[in-house]
Short mmCIF file of C-alpha atoms and ligand atoms in Angstrom, two decimals:
data_model
loop_
_atom_site.label_atom_id
_atom_site.label_comp_id
_atom_site.label_asym_id
_atom_site.label_seq_id
_atom_site.Cartn_x
_atom_site.Cartn_y
_atom_site.Cartn_z
CA MET A 1 -19.40 8.81 33.75
CA THR A 2 -18.32 5.40 35.10
CA LYS A 3 -14.94 4.20 33.94
CA LYS A 4 -14.90 1.18 31.64
CA ASN A 5 -12.15 -1.27 32.59
CA ILE A 6 -11.10 -3.10 29.43
CA THR A 7 -8.78 -6.11 29.44
CA LEU A 8 -6.66 -6.68 26.35
CA GLY A 9 -4.97 -9.78 24.97
CA LEU A 10 -2.22 -9.17 22.42
CA LEU A 11 -1.20 -11.54 19.66
CA GLY A 12 2.37 -10.40 18.89
CA LEU A 13 4.88 -8.15 20.61
CA GLY A 14 7.13 -7.11 17.71
CA THR A 15 7.51 -3.62 16.24
CA VAL A 16 3.83 -2.62 16.56
CA GLY A 17 3.03 -4.72 19.65
CA GLY A 18 6.03 -3.22 21.45
CA GLY A 19 4.99 0.26 20.32
CA LEU A 20 1.47 -0.36 21.65
CA TRP A 21 2.80 -1.61 25.00
CA ASP A 22 4.90 1.59 25.36
CA LEU A 23 2.13 3.91 24.18
CA ILE A 24 -0.42 2.45 26.60
CA ALA A 25 2.11 2.76 29.46
CA ARG A 26 2.88 6.39 28.51
CA ASN A 27 -0.57 7.74 27.57
CA GLN A 28 -2.85 5.55 29.70
CA GLY A 29 -3.84 8.48 31.95
CA LEU A 30 -4.45 10.85 29.04
CA VAL A 31 -6.56 8.24 27.22
CA ALA A 32 -8.57 7.48 30.37
CA ASN A 33 -9.29 11.20 30.87
CA ARG A 34 -10.41 11.64 27.29
CA SER A 35 -12.41 8.44 26.93
CA ASP A 36 -13.28 7.08 30.36
CA VAL A 37 -11.73 3.81 29.23
CA SER A 38 -9.07 2.24 31.41
CA LEU A 39 -6.91 -0.43 29.76
CA SER A 40 -4.86 -3.33 31.04
CA ILE A 41 -2.95 -5.94 29.01
CA LYS A 42 -3.41 -9.42 30.52
CA ARG A 43 -1.62 -11.82 28.14
CA VAL A 44 0.64 -11.47 25.09
CA LEU A 45 1.23 -14.30 22.60
CA VAL A 46 4.75 -14.55 21.15
CA ARG A 47 6.80 -17.20 19.40
CA ASP A 48 9.83 -17.00 21.68
CA PRO A 49 9.37 -15.69 25.24
CA ALA A 50 13.17 -15.75 25.82
CA LYS A 51 13.85 -13.30 22.98
CA PRO A 52 15.39 -9.98 24.09
CA ARG A 53 12.76 -7.24 23.63
CA ALA A 54 12.73 -3.47 23.54
CA VAL A 55 9.88 -3.42 26.08
CA GLN A 56 9.93 -4.79 29.64
CA VAL A 57 7.03 -7.25 29.97
CA PRO A 58 6.53 -9.40 33.10
CA ALA A 59 7.36 -13.04 32.33
CA ASN A 60 3.91 -14.28 33.42
CA VAL A 61 2.26 -12.07 30.77
CA LEU A 62 4.03 -13.72 27.83
CA THR A 63 2.70 -16.99 26.46
CA THR A 64 3.24 -19.27 23.50
CA ASN A 65 -0.22 -20.82 23.82
CA PRO A 66 -2.86 -18.96 21.74
CA ALA A 67 -5.66 -20.37 23.96
CA ASP A 68 -4.29 -18.27 26.87
CA VAL A 69 -5.46 -15.21 24.94
CA LEU A 70 -8.31 -16.52 22.78
CA ASP A 71 -10.11 -18.57 25.45
CA ASP A 72 -9.61 -16.34 28.50
CA PRO A 73 -13.09 -15.09 29.49
CA GLU A 74 -11.58 -12.00 31.17
CA ILE A 75 -10.09 -10.71 27.89
CA ASP A 76 -12.49 -8.24 26.20
CA ILE A 77 -10.51 -7.27 23.10
CA VAL A 78 -7.97 -9.34 21.16
CA VAL A 79 -5.37 -7.19 19.40
CA GLU A 80 -3.80 -9.08 16.51
CA LEU A 81 -0.29 -7.76 15.68
CA MET A 82 1.42 -10.93 14.44
CA GLY A 83 1.39 -10.30 10.70
CA GLY A 84 1.20 -12.88 7.89
CA VAL A 85 -2.02 -14.57 6.79
CA GLU A 86 -2.01 -17.78 8.86
CA PRO A 87 -2.34 -18.39 11.75
CA ALA A 88 -3.33 -14.70 12.22
CA HIS A 89 -6.57 -15.20 10.25
CA GLU A 90 -7.44 -18.37 12.19
CA TYR A 91 -6.83 -16.64 15.55
CA ILE A 92 -8.92 -13.57 14.60
CA VAL A 93 -11.87 -15.78 13.67
CA ARG A 94 -11.41 -17.89 16.84
CA ALA A 95 -11.43 -14.72 18.97
CA LEU A 96 -14.66 -13.54 17.29
CA LYS A 97 -16.30 -16.96 17.73
CA ALA A 98 -15.32 -16.78 21.42
CA GLY A 99 -17.26 -13.50 21.64
CA LYS A 100 -14.31 -11.07 21.72
CA ASN A 101 -13.98 -7.83 19.79
CA VAL A 102 -10.86 -7.65 17.65
CA VAL A 103 -8.43 -4.93 16.58
CA THR A 104 -5.90 -5.75 13.86
CA ALA A 105 -3.21 -4.01 11.81
CA ASN A 106 -3.05 -6.90 9.36
CA LYS A 107 -3.78 -5.80 5.78
CA ALA A 108 -2.76 -9.19 4.35
CA VAL A 109 -5.51 -10.98 6.33
CA LEU A 110 -8.15 -8.35 5.49
CA ALA A 111 -7.24 -8.22 1.79
CA THR A 112 -7.43 -12.00 1.43
CA HIS A 113 -10.00 -13.04 4.10
CA GLY A 114 -11.84 -9.80 4.92
CA ALA A 115 -15.27 -11.24 4.04
CA ASP A 116 -14.74 -14.22 6.29
CA VAL A 117 -13.54 -12.07 9.22
CA PHE A 118 -16.47 -9.64 8.99
CA GLU A 119 -19.00 -12.46 8.56
CA ALA A 120 -17.69 -13.99 11.81
CA ALA A 121 -17.96 -10.55 13.47
CA ALA A 122 -21.50 -9.96 12.16
CA ALA A 123 -22.63 -13.41 13.38
CA LYS A 124 -21.80 -12.38 16.96
CA ASN A 125 -22.54 -8.66 16.65
CA LEU A 126 -18.88 -7.85 17.36
CA GLN A 127 -16.46 -5.18 16.16
CA VAL A 128 -13.25 -5.46 14.15
CA GLY A 129 -11.09 -2.32 14.16
CA PHE A 130 -8.56 -2.08 11.32
CA GLU A 131 -7.45 1.57 11.17
CA ALA A 132 -3.75 0.61 11.31
CA SER A 133 -4.00 -1.77 8.34
CA VAL A 134 -3.82 1.11 5.82
CA ALA A 135 -1.46 4.08 6.03
CA GLY A 136 -0.34 3.32 9.62
CA GLY A 137 -0.79 6.40 11.78
CA ILE A 138 -3.00 8.34 9.35
CA PRO A 139 -6.63 8.10 10.56
CA LEU A 140 -7.92 7.41 7.06
CA ILE A 141 -10.29 4.47 7.59
CA ARG A 142 -12.48 6.33 10.06
CA ALA A 143 -12.34 9.50 7.92
CA LEU A 144 -13.68 7.50 4.95
CA ALA A 145 -16.26 5.68 7.04
CA SER A 146 -17.63 8.60 9.01
CA GLY A 147 -16.22 12.08 8.23
CA LEU A 148 -16.60 11.58 4.46
CA ILE A 149 -19.66 9.33 4.53
CA ALA A 150 -21.78 11.97 2.77
CA ASN A 151 -19.51 12.04 -0.30
CA ARG A 152 -19.39 10.05 -3.49
CA ILE A 153 -15.69 9.49 -4.13
CA ASP A 154 -14.72 8.78 -7.75
CA ASP A 155 -10.95 9.21 -7.47
CA LEU A 156 -8.51 8.19 -4.76
CA VAL A 157 -4.74 8.11 -5.27
CA GLY A 158 -2.37 7.03 -2.54
CA ILE A 159 1.29 6.64 -1.72
CA LEU A 160 0.62 3.69 0.55
CA ASN A 161 4.02 2.08 0.91
CA GLY A 162 6.73 3.91 2.86
CA THR A 163 9.56 1.57 1.84
CA THR A 164 9.16 2.23 -1.88
CA ASN A 165 8.61 5.95 -1.32
CA PHE A 166 11.88 6.09 0.64
CA ILE A 167 13.76 4.23 -2.12
CA LEU A 168 12.33 6.47 -4.86
CA THR A 169 13.19 9.59 -2.83
CA ARG A 170 16.84 8.47 -2.49
CA MET A 171 17.03 7.61 -6.21
CA GLN A 172 15.66 11.00 -7.26
CA GLU A 173 17.20 13.33 -4.66
CA ASP A 174 20.60 11.61 -4.26
CA ARG A 175 20.89 9.83 -7.64
CA MET A 176 21.42 6.62 -5.70
CA ALA A 177 20.91 3.40 -7.68
CA TYR A 178 17.92 1.20 -6.74
CA ASP A 179 20.01 -1.50 -4.96
CA GLY A 180 21.87 1.04 -2.79
CA ALA A 181 18.64 2.86 -1.86
CA LEU A 182 17.01 -0.46 -0.90
CA ARG A 183 20.02 -1.33 1.29
CA ILE A 184 19.69 1.97 3.19
CA ALA A 185 15.93 1.41 3.61
CA GLN A 186 16.76 -1.99 5.17
CA GLU A 187 19.49 -0.53 7.42
CA ARG A 188 17.03 2.06 8.75
CA GLY A 189 14.31 -0.54 9.35
CA TYR A 190 11.94 0.82 6.66
CA ALA A 191 12.28 -2.35 4.57
CA GLU A 192 12.00 -5.97 5.70
CA PRO A 193 15.01 -8.31 5.22
CA ASP A 194 12.84 -9.78 2.44
CA PRO A 195 11.38 -6.64 0.82
CA THR A 196 9.57 -8.46 -2.02
CA LEU A 197 5.97 -7.59 -1.05
CA ASP A 198 6.87 -3.90 -0.66
CA VAL A 199 8.91 -3.39 -3.84
CA ASN A 200 6.69 -5.49 -6.12
CA GLY A 201 3.57 -3.48 -5.18
CA THR A 202 1.69 -6.28 -3.34
CA ASP A 203 1.64 -4.48 0.03
CA ALA A 204 0.15 -1.34 -1.56
CA ALA A 205 -2.33 -3.53 -3.46
CA HIS A 206 -3.52 -5.17 -0.21
CA LYS A 207 -4.17 -1.71 1.24
CA LEU A 208 -5.89 -0.54 -1.95
CA THR A 209 -8.43 -3.39 -1.86
CA ILE A 210 -9.29 -2.40 1.73
CA LEU A 211 -9.79 1.22 0.66
CA ALA A 212 -11.85 0.15 -2.36
CA GLU A 213 -14.15 -1.72 0.01
CA LEU A 214 -14.84 1.50 1.90
CA VAL A 215 -14.83 3.97 -0.98
CA PHE A 216 -16.77 2.00 -3.59
CA GLN A 217 -18.77 -0.31 -1.27
CA THR A 218 -17.66 -3.26 -3.29
CA ARG A 219 -15.25 -6.14 -2.87
CA ALA A 220 -12.14 -6.49 -5.00
CA SER A 221 -9.52 -9.21 -4.91
CA VAL A 222 -5.80 -8.46 -5.19
CA THR A 223 -5.76 -10.84 -8.15
CA ASP A 224 -8.11 -8.45 -10.04
CA LEU A 225 -5.67 -5.55 -9.75
CA ARG A 226 -2.99 -4.48 -12.19
CA ILE A 227 0.13 -4.44 -10.00
CA GLU A 228 3.62 -3.29 -10.95
CA GLY A 229 6.47 -2.61 -8.55
CA ILE A 230 9.52 -0.40 -8.68
CA GLU A 231 12.19 -3.09 -9.21
CA SER A 232 12.78 -2.23 -12.88
CA LEU A 233 13.13 1.53 -12.42
CA THR A 234 16.53 3.02 -13.21
CA LEU A 235 18.20 6.37 -12.70
CA ALA A 236 17.59 6.96 -16.42
CA ASP A 237 13.82 6.85 -15.73
CA CYS A 238 14.24 9.28 -12.82
CA ASP A 239 16.31 11.60 -15.05
CA ALA A 240 13.68 11.40 -17.79
CA ALA A 241 10.94 12.27 -15.30
CA LYS A 242 12.90 15.31 -14.13
CA ARG A 243 13.66 16.43 -17.70
CA LEU A 244 9.94 16.28 -18.54
CA GLY A 245 8.86 18.10 -15.33
CA TYR A 246 7.67 15.10 -13.28
CA ILE A 247 8.65 13.02 -10.26
CA VAL A 248 8.31 9.22 -10.00
CA LYS A 249 6.08 7.78 -7.26
CA LEU A 250 4.56 4.35 -6.64
CA LEU A 251 0.83 5.10 -6.77
CA ALA A 252 -2.16 3.08 -5.66
CA VAL A 253 -5.09 4.28 -7.75
CA ALA A 254 -8.81 3.66 -7.28
CA GLN A 255 -10.99 5.35 -9.88
CA ARG A 256 -14.40 5.01 -11.42
CA GLY A 257 -14.52 4.93 -15.22
CA THR A 258 -15.25 8.00 -17.30
CA ALA A 259 -17.89 7.91 -20.07
CA ALA A 260 -17.45 9.70 -23.42
CA ASP A 261 -19.50 12.65 -22.12
CA GLY A 262 -17.20 12.97 -19.06
CA SER A 263 -19.71 11.52 -16.58
CA ARG A 264 -18.43 8.82 -14.21
CA THR A 265 -19.48 5.19 -14.60
CA ASP A 266 -19.67 2.25 -12.18
CA GLU A 267 -16.70 0.51 -13.83
CA LEU A 268 -13.70 0.39 -11.50
CA ASP A 269 -10.03 0.80 -12.22
CA LEU A 270 -7.85 -0.38 -9.33
CA ARG A 271 -4.10 -0.46 -9.89
CA VAL A 272 -0.70 -0.08 -8.30
CA HIS A 273 2.21 1.08 -10.42
CA PRO A 274 5.02 3.61 -10.64
CA ALA A 275 3.86 6.85 -12.28
CA PHE A 276 5.27 10.17 -13.37
CA ILE A 277 3.37 12.85 -11.47
CA ARG A 278 3.59 16.60 -12.00
CA LEU A 279 5.73 18.54 -9.53
CA THR A 280 2.66 20.63 -8.70
CA HIS A 281 0.53 17.59 -7.71
CA PRO A 282 -0.17 17.45 -3.94
CA LEU A 283 1.49 14.00 -3.80
CA ALA A 284 4.75 15.18 -5.42
CA ASN A 285 6.19 16.48 -2.14
CA VAL A 286 5.49 13.33 -0.13
CA ARG A 287 9.08 12.27 0.54
CA ASN A 288 11.00 9.52 2.29
CA GLU A 289 8.97 6.98 4.31
CA PHE A 290 5.84 9.15 4.48
CA ASN A 291 2.46 8.09 3.11
CA ALA A 292 -0.31 10.27 1.70
CA ILE A 293 -3.75 9.83 0.20
CA TRP A 294 -5.32 12.32 -2.16
CA LEU A 295 -9.01 11.99 -2.90
CA LYS A 296 -11.90 13.90 -4.36
CA GLY A 297 -15.36 13.85 -2.80
CA ASP A 298 -18.32 15.25 -4.74
CA ALA A 299 -19.26 17.52 -1.83
CA VAL A 300 -16.01 18.18 0.00
CA GLY A 301 -13.76 18.50 -3.07
CA GLU A 302 -10.06 17.60 -2.95
CA MET A 303 -8.47 16.34 0.29
CA LEU A 304 -4.98 15.26 1.25
CA PHE A 305 -4.13 12.97 4.18
CA TYR A 306 -0.43 12.90 5.06
CA GLY A 307 1.64 11.21 7.75
CA LYS A 308 3.69 8.21 8.80
CA GLY A 309 2.37 5.02 7.28
CA ALA A 310 4.46 2.69 9.43
CA GLY A 311 6.73 2.47 12.45
CA ALA A 312 6.13 1.33 16.03
CA GLU A 313 4.40 4.36 17.51
CA PRO A 314 2.57 5.82 14.48
CA THR A 315 0.99 2.39 13.92
CA ALA A 316 0.34 1.89 17.64
CA SER A 317 -1.42 5.28 17.64
CA ALA A 318 -3.98 3.92 15.16
CA VAL A 319 -4.29 0.57 16.98
CA LEU A 320 -4.92 2.31 20.30
CA ALA A 321 -7.51 4.61 18.70
CA ASP A 322 -9.36 1.50 17.47
CA ILE A 323 -9.16 -0.13 20.91
CA ILE A 324 -10.74 2.95 22.52
CA GLU A 325 -13.41 3.18 19.82
CA VAL A 326 -14.33 -0.50 20.19
CA ALA A 327 -14.31 -0.18 24.01
CA ARG A 328 -16.64 2.83 23.88
CA ASN A 329 -19.04 1.42 21.27
CA PRO A 330 -18.71 -2.38 21.33
CA LYS A 331 -22.08 -2.89 19.62
CA ALA A 332 -21.69 -0.29 16.84
CA PRO A 333 -22.09 -1.77 13.34
CA ASN A 334 -18.86 -2.60 11.54
CA ILE A 335 -17.51 -0.23 8.92
CA TRP A 336 -16.98 -3.20 6.57
CA ASN A 337 -20.23 -4.82 5.45
CA PRO A 338 -19.68 -8.49 4.52
CA ALA A 339 -22.74 -8.66 2.25
CA LYS A 340 -21.20 -6.66 -0.60
CA SER A 341 -21.20 -7.22 -4.31
CA VAL A 342 -17.95 -8.29 -5.91
CA ALA A 343 -16.23 -5.55 -7.90
CA HIS A 344 -15.92 -5.78 -11.65
CA VAL A 345 -12.42 -4.39 -12.05
CA ASP A 346 -11.74 -4.18 -15.75
CA TYR A 347 -11.82 -0.54 -16.69
CA ASP A 348 -8.73 0.40 -18.68
CA SER A 349 -8.41 4.15 -18.23
CA PRO A 350 -6.40 5.79 -21.02
CA SER A 351 -3.18 7.48 -19.98
CA ARG A 352 -0.13 9.12 -21.45
CA TYR A 353 2.95 6.93 -20.99
CA TYR A 354 6.69 7.28 -20.71
CA LEU A 355 8.29 4.31 -22.52
CA ARG A 356 11.92 3.20 -22.33
CA PHE A 357 13.37 0.75 -24.86
CA PRO A 358 16.84 -0.69 -24.19
CA ILE A 359 18.30 -1.14 -27.70
CA TYR A 360 21.33 -2.19 -29.70
CA ASP A 361 22.46 0.89 -31.57
CA ARG A 362 21.71 -0.36 -35.08
CA PRO A 363 20.23 1.44 -38.11
CA GLY A 364 16.42 1.27 -38.26
CA VAL A 365 15.79 0.60 -34.58
CA ILE A 366 14.03 3.91 -33.87
CA GLY A 367 11.89 3.57 -37.03
CA PHE A 368 10.92 0.02 -36.02
CA ILE A 369 9.77 1.16 -32.56
CA ALA A 370 7.78 4.12 -33.97
CA THR A 371 6.15 1.91 -36.64
CA GLU A 372 5.07 -0.81 -34.20
CA LEU A 373 3.63 1.74 -31.76
CA GLY A 374 1.75 3.42 -34.64
CA ARG A 375 0.44 0.04 -35.90
CA HIS A 376 -1.18 -0.44 -32.46
CA GLY A 377 -2.71 3.04 -32.46
CA VAL A 378 -0.17 4.53 -30.04
CA SER A 379 1.09 7.93 -31.14
CA ILE A 380 4.29 9.57 -29.97
CA SER A 381 4.49 13.13 -28.68
CA HIS A 382 8.18 13.16 -27.72
CA ALA A 383 11.23 10.91 -28.33
CA HIS A 384 14.78 10.91 -27.04
CA ALA A 385 17.67 8.51 -27.79
CA ASP A 386 20.95 8.02 -25.94
CA LEU A 387 23.93 5.71 -26.03
CA VAL A 388 24.31 4.00 -22.67
CA PRO A 389 27.90 4.03 -21.33
CA LEU A 390 29.01 0.52 -20.31
CA ALA A 391 29.62 0.11 -16.57
CA ALA A 392 33.29 -0.34 -15.67
CA GLY A 393 34.26 -4.00 -16.18
CA ALA A 394 30.92 -4.87 -17.89
CA ALA A 395 31.05 -7.47 -20.65
CA LYS A 396 30.71 -6.04 -24.16
CA PRO A 397 27.26 -6.76 -25.68
CA ALA A 398 26.89 -9.51 -28.28
CA LYS A 399 28.19 -8.68 -31.76
CA GLY A 400 30.04 -5.65 -30.36
CA ASP A 401 26.99 -3.32 -30.84
CA ALA A 402 26.85 -0.19 -28.70
CA LEU A 403 23.98 -0.21 -26.20
CA GLY A 404 21.45 2.57 -26.27
CA GLU A 405 18.08 3.64 -24.95
CA VAL A 406 15.10 5.14 -26.72
CA GLN A 407 12.76 7.07 -24.47
CA VAL A 408 9.34 7.96 -25.78
CA VAL A 409 6.33 9.88 -24.46
CA ALA A 410 3.16 8.33 -25.87
CA ASP A 411 -0.12 10.21 -26.21
CA ALA A 412 -3.11 9.00 -24.16
CA THR A 413 -3.83 5.35 -24.91
CA PRO A 414 -5.60 2.46 -23.14
CA GLU A 415 -3.11 0.00 -21.66
CA LYS A 416 -4.12 -3.07 -23.70
CA PRO A 417 -2.96 -1.96 -27.18
CA LEU A 418 0.16 -0.43 -25.65
CA ARG A 419 1.06 -3.75 -23.96
CA GLU A 420 0.48 -5.58 -27.25
CA ALA A 421 2.85 -3.18 -29.04
CA LEU A 422 5.47 -3.57 -26.29
CA ALA A 423 5.27 -7.38 -26.54
CA VAL A 424 6.02 -7.22 -30.29
CA ILE A 425 8.81 -4.67 -29.87
CA GLY A 426 10.29 -6.48 -26.87
CA ALA A 427 10.60 -9.71 -28.87
CA SER A 428 12.78 -8.04 -31.53
CA PRO A 429 16.53 -8.81 -31.71
CA LEU A 430 17.02 -5.02 -32.01
CA LEU A 431 16.24 -4.73 -28.29
CA SER A 432 18.79 -5.53 -25.57
CA GLY A 433 16.21 -5.84 -22.77
CA LYS A 434 12.53 -5.53 -21.82
CA PRO A 435 10.73 -2.25 -22.63
CA ILE A 436 9.47 -0.29 -19.62
CA ALA A 437 6.14 1.62 -19.58
CA ILE A 438 5.32 4.14 -16.85
CA ARG A 439 2.01 5.98 -16.69
CA ILE A 440 2.08 9.76 -16.75
CA PHE A 441 -0.40 10.98 -14.19
CA ASP A 442 -1.38 14.45 -15.43
N1 NAP W 501 5.78 -2.55 11.36
C1 NAP W 501 5.03 -1.55 10.93
O1 NAP W 501 5.45 -0.40 10.85
C2 NAP W 501 3.58 -1.80 10.56
C3 NAP W 501 2.79 -0.76 10.05
C4 NAP W 501 1.44 -0.99 9.75
C5 NAP W 501 0.92 -2.27 9.92
N2 NAP W 501 1.74 -3.27 10.38
C6 NAP W 501 1.15 -4.59 10.54
O2 NAP W 501 1.22 -4.93 11.93
C7 NAP W 501 1.38 -6.33 12.07
C8 NAP W 501 2.60 -6.59 12.97
O3 NAP W 501 3.76 -6.09 12.33
P1 NAP W 501 5.15 -5.98 13.11
O4 NAP W 501 6.05 -5.18 12.21
O5 NAP W 501 4.94 -5.55 14.49
O6 NAP W 501 5.63 -7.52 13.09
P2 NAP W 501 6.87 -8.16 13.86
O7 NAP W 501 7.79 -7.12 14.36
O8 NAP W 501 7.40 -9.24 12.97
O9 NAP W 501 6.20 -8.85 15.16
C9 NAP W 501 5.39 -9.99 15.07
C10 NAP W 501 5.09 -10.48 16.48
O10 NAP W 501 4.19 -11.57 16.39
C11 NAP W 501 4.73 -12.73 17.02
N3 NAP W 501 4.36 -13.86 16.19
C12 NAP W 501 4.44 -13.97 14.84
N4 NAP W 501 3.99 -15.18 14.43
C13 NAP W 501 3.60 -15.82 15.53
C14 NAP W 501 3.04 -17.11 15.79
N5 NAP W 501 2.79 -17.97 14.78
N6 NAP W 501 2.74 -17.45 17.06
C15 NAP W 501 3.01 -16.61 18.08
N7 NAP W 501 3.53 -15.37 17.91
C16 NAP W 501 3.82 -14.98 16.67
C17 NAP W 501 6.22 -12.52 17.08
O11 NAP W 501 6.76 -13.23 18.18
P3 NAP W 501 8.32 -13.17 18.56
O12 NAP W 501 8.54 -11.76 19.05
O13 NAP W 501 8.52 -14.17 19.66
O14 NAP W 501 9.07 -13.47 17.31
C18 NAP W 501 6.31 -11.01 17.24
O15 NAP W 501 6.23 -10.66 18.58
C19 NAP W 501 1.51 -6.90 10.66
O16 NAP W 501 0.25 -7.34 10.24
C20 NAP W 501 1.93 -5.69 9.84
O17 NAP W 501 1.54 -5.79 8.48
C21 NAP W 501 3.04 -3.08 10.70
#
């Protein structure tokens, strides 16, 4: 077989770009033997060429001018590893219009402008590889698009964000408070200096819309999803989960609806939220910064994908796999078809819930909560009340009331009436804070 010499242009040389540079240098020979593709990196776009970097790159390779990568006729594949939506999206489309195949790890661009990117690719019969955009080093995208292509998948549940999984692991295994666990995640480089998009669930939601595209062959927008993060979780919630035989995880869930007779419908439920999952569930042992995806195919049955969802080399592993795939089959059709229908995401799958109500310890408060839940059709299977000890130096609550918490397990209910009940209860002067509702994923 004749060797294919492929010239790469990189946009970005940060965590993943640096990891890719190192991985190509280290495994170039191995990759060439396995694939008959020989790679060279011609130019790399950065913001600041003078910045000290973990990788040694010749000065004439670095550039601050995007045209040096996007308009160079010798560059075959543009590898976008800049992050953010703009100008990454603009540069990807420019590269495609200039006739170059593209590989990207950018879930934010694909979740918000995926249609646009794949329309530009289809117009020129070009490829866009995006394996690294979901679950980093886990080869999930290609598994869904080829290995599992013969299956109808009705249920997919993922732990898609390593930062939040690390924080939840520290809270539950070390009884560390949320703020302390987040600080350690930042010190170890698992969380960004601004961790908002990780902890509020947006990052997992971006990845879930990309998976929904592949699993359900339909397009969903992040704005259609129900998204909750982990910022409001406390050690009391973790203790309650343990007491009831569960563990708390931030889940990204993609499910088809279920009809009264148990058959599956075409309605879609796409959501990201913390959930109590049983200790025996395959996702319960996914600890620290690891990611995992559990799914059920109608032919293959249950499957679990597990591995590192981020980090320089795990992510570079997926990027390099895409580069080789695109180099070998530059004219293969894209996995992502731009001519899809738009998803109707409104299915409200019933669930059991753990509810926590921060209260003032006054007569009648428990009765009030039970009555309001009942009035909205939410029945209670378990309740627990505690006084909350005041933190050292904390100001005494208004009127000198003791603070308490009522924890409730609600029987299966759709989310809408539950939210209505919580809005009424949360507005009462008997409560000292906002009620919390966490799905129980049985
Ligand atoms: N980090 C991970 O573990 C991971 C995992 C999966 C997917 N991803 C995705 O991979 C992508 C890259 O992430 P990363 O962590 O490697 O990011 P990063 O460390 O912040 O690196 C970004 C790189 O892009 C360059 N850059 C950014 N904006 C630019 C601009 N406007 N013009 C020119 N250069 C620009 C930066 O240049 P300077 O170096 O000069 O600042 C830097 O080299 C993101 O889409 C991310 O979501 C990351």
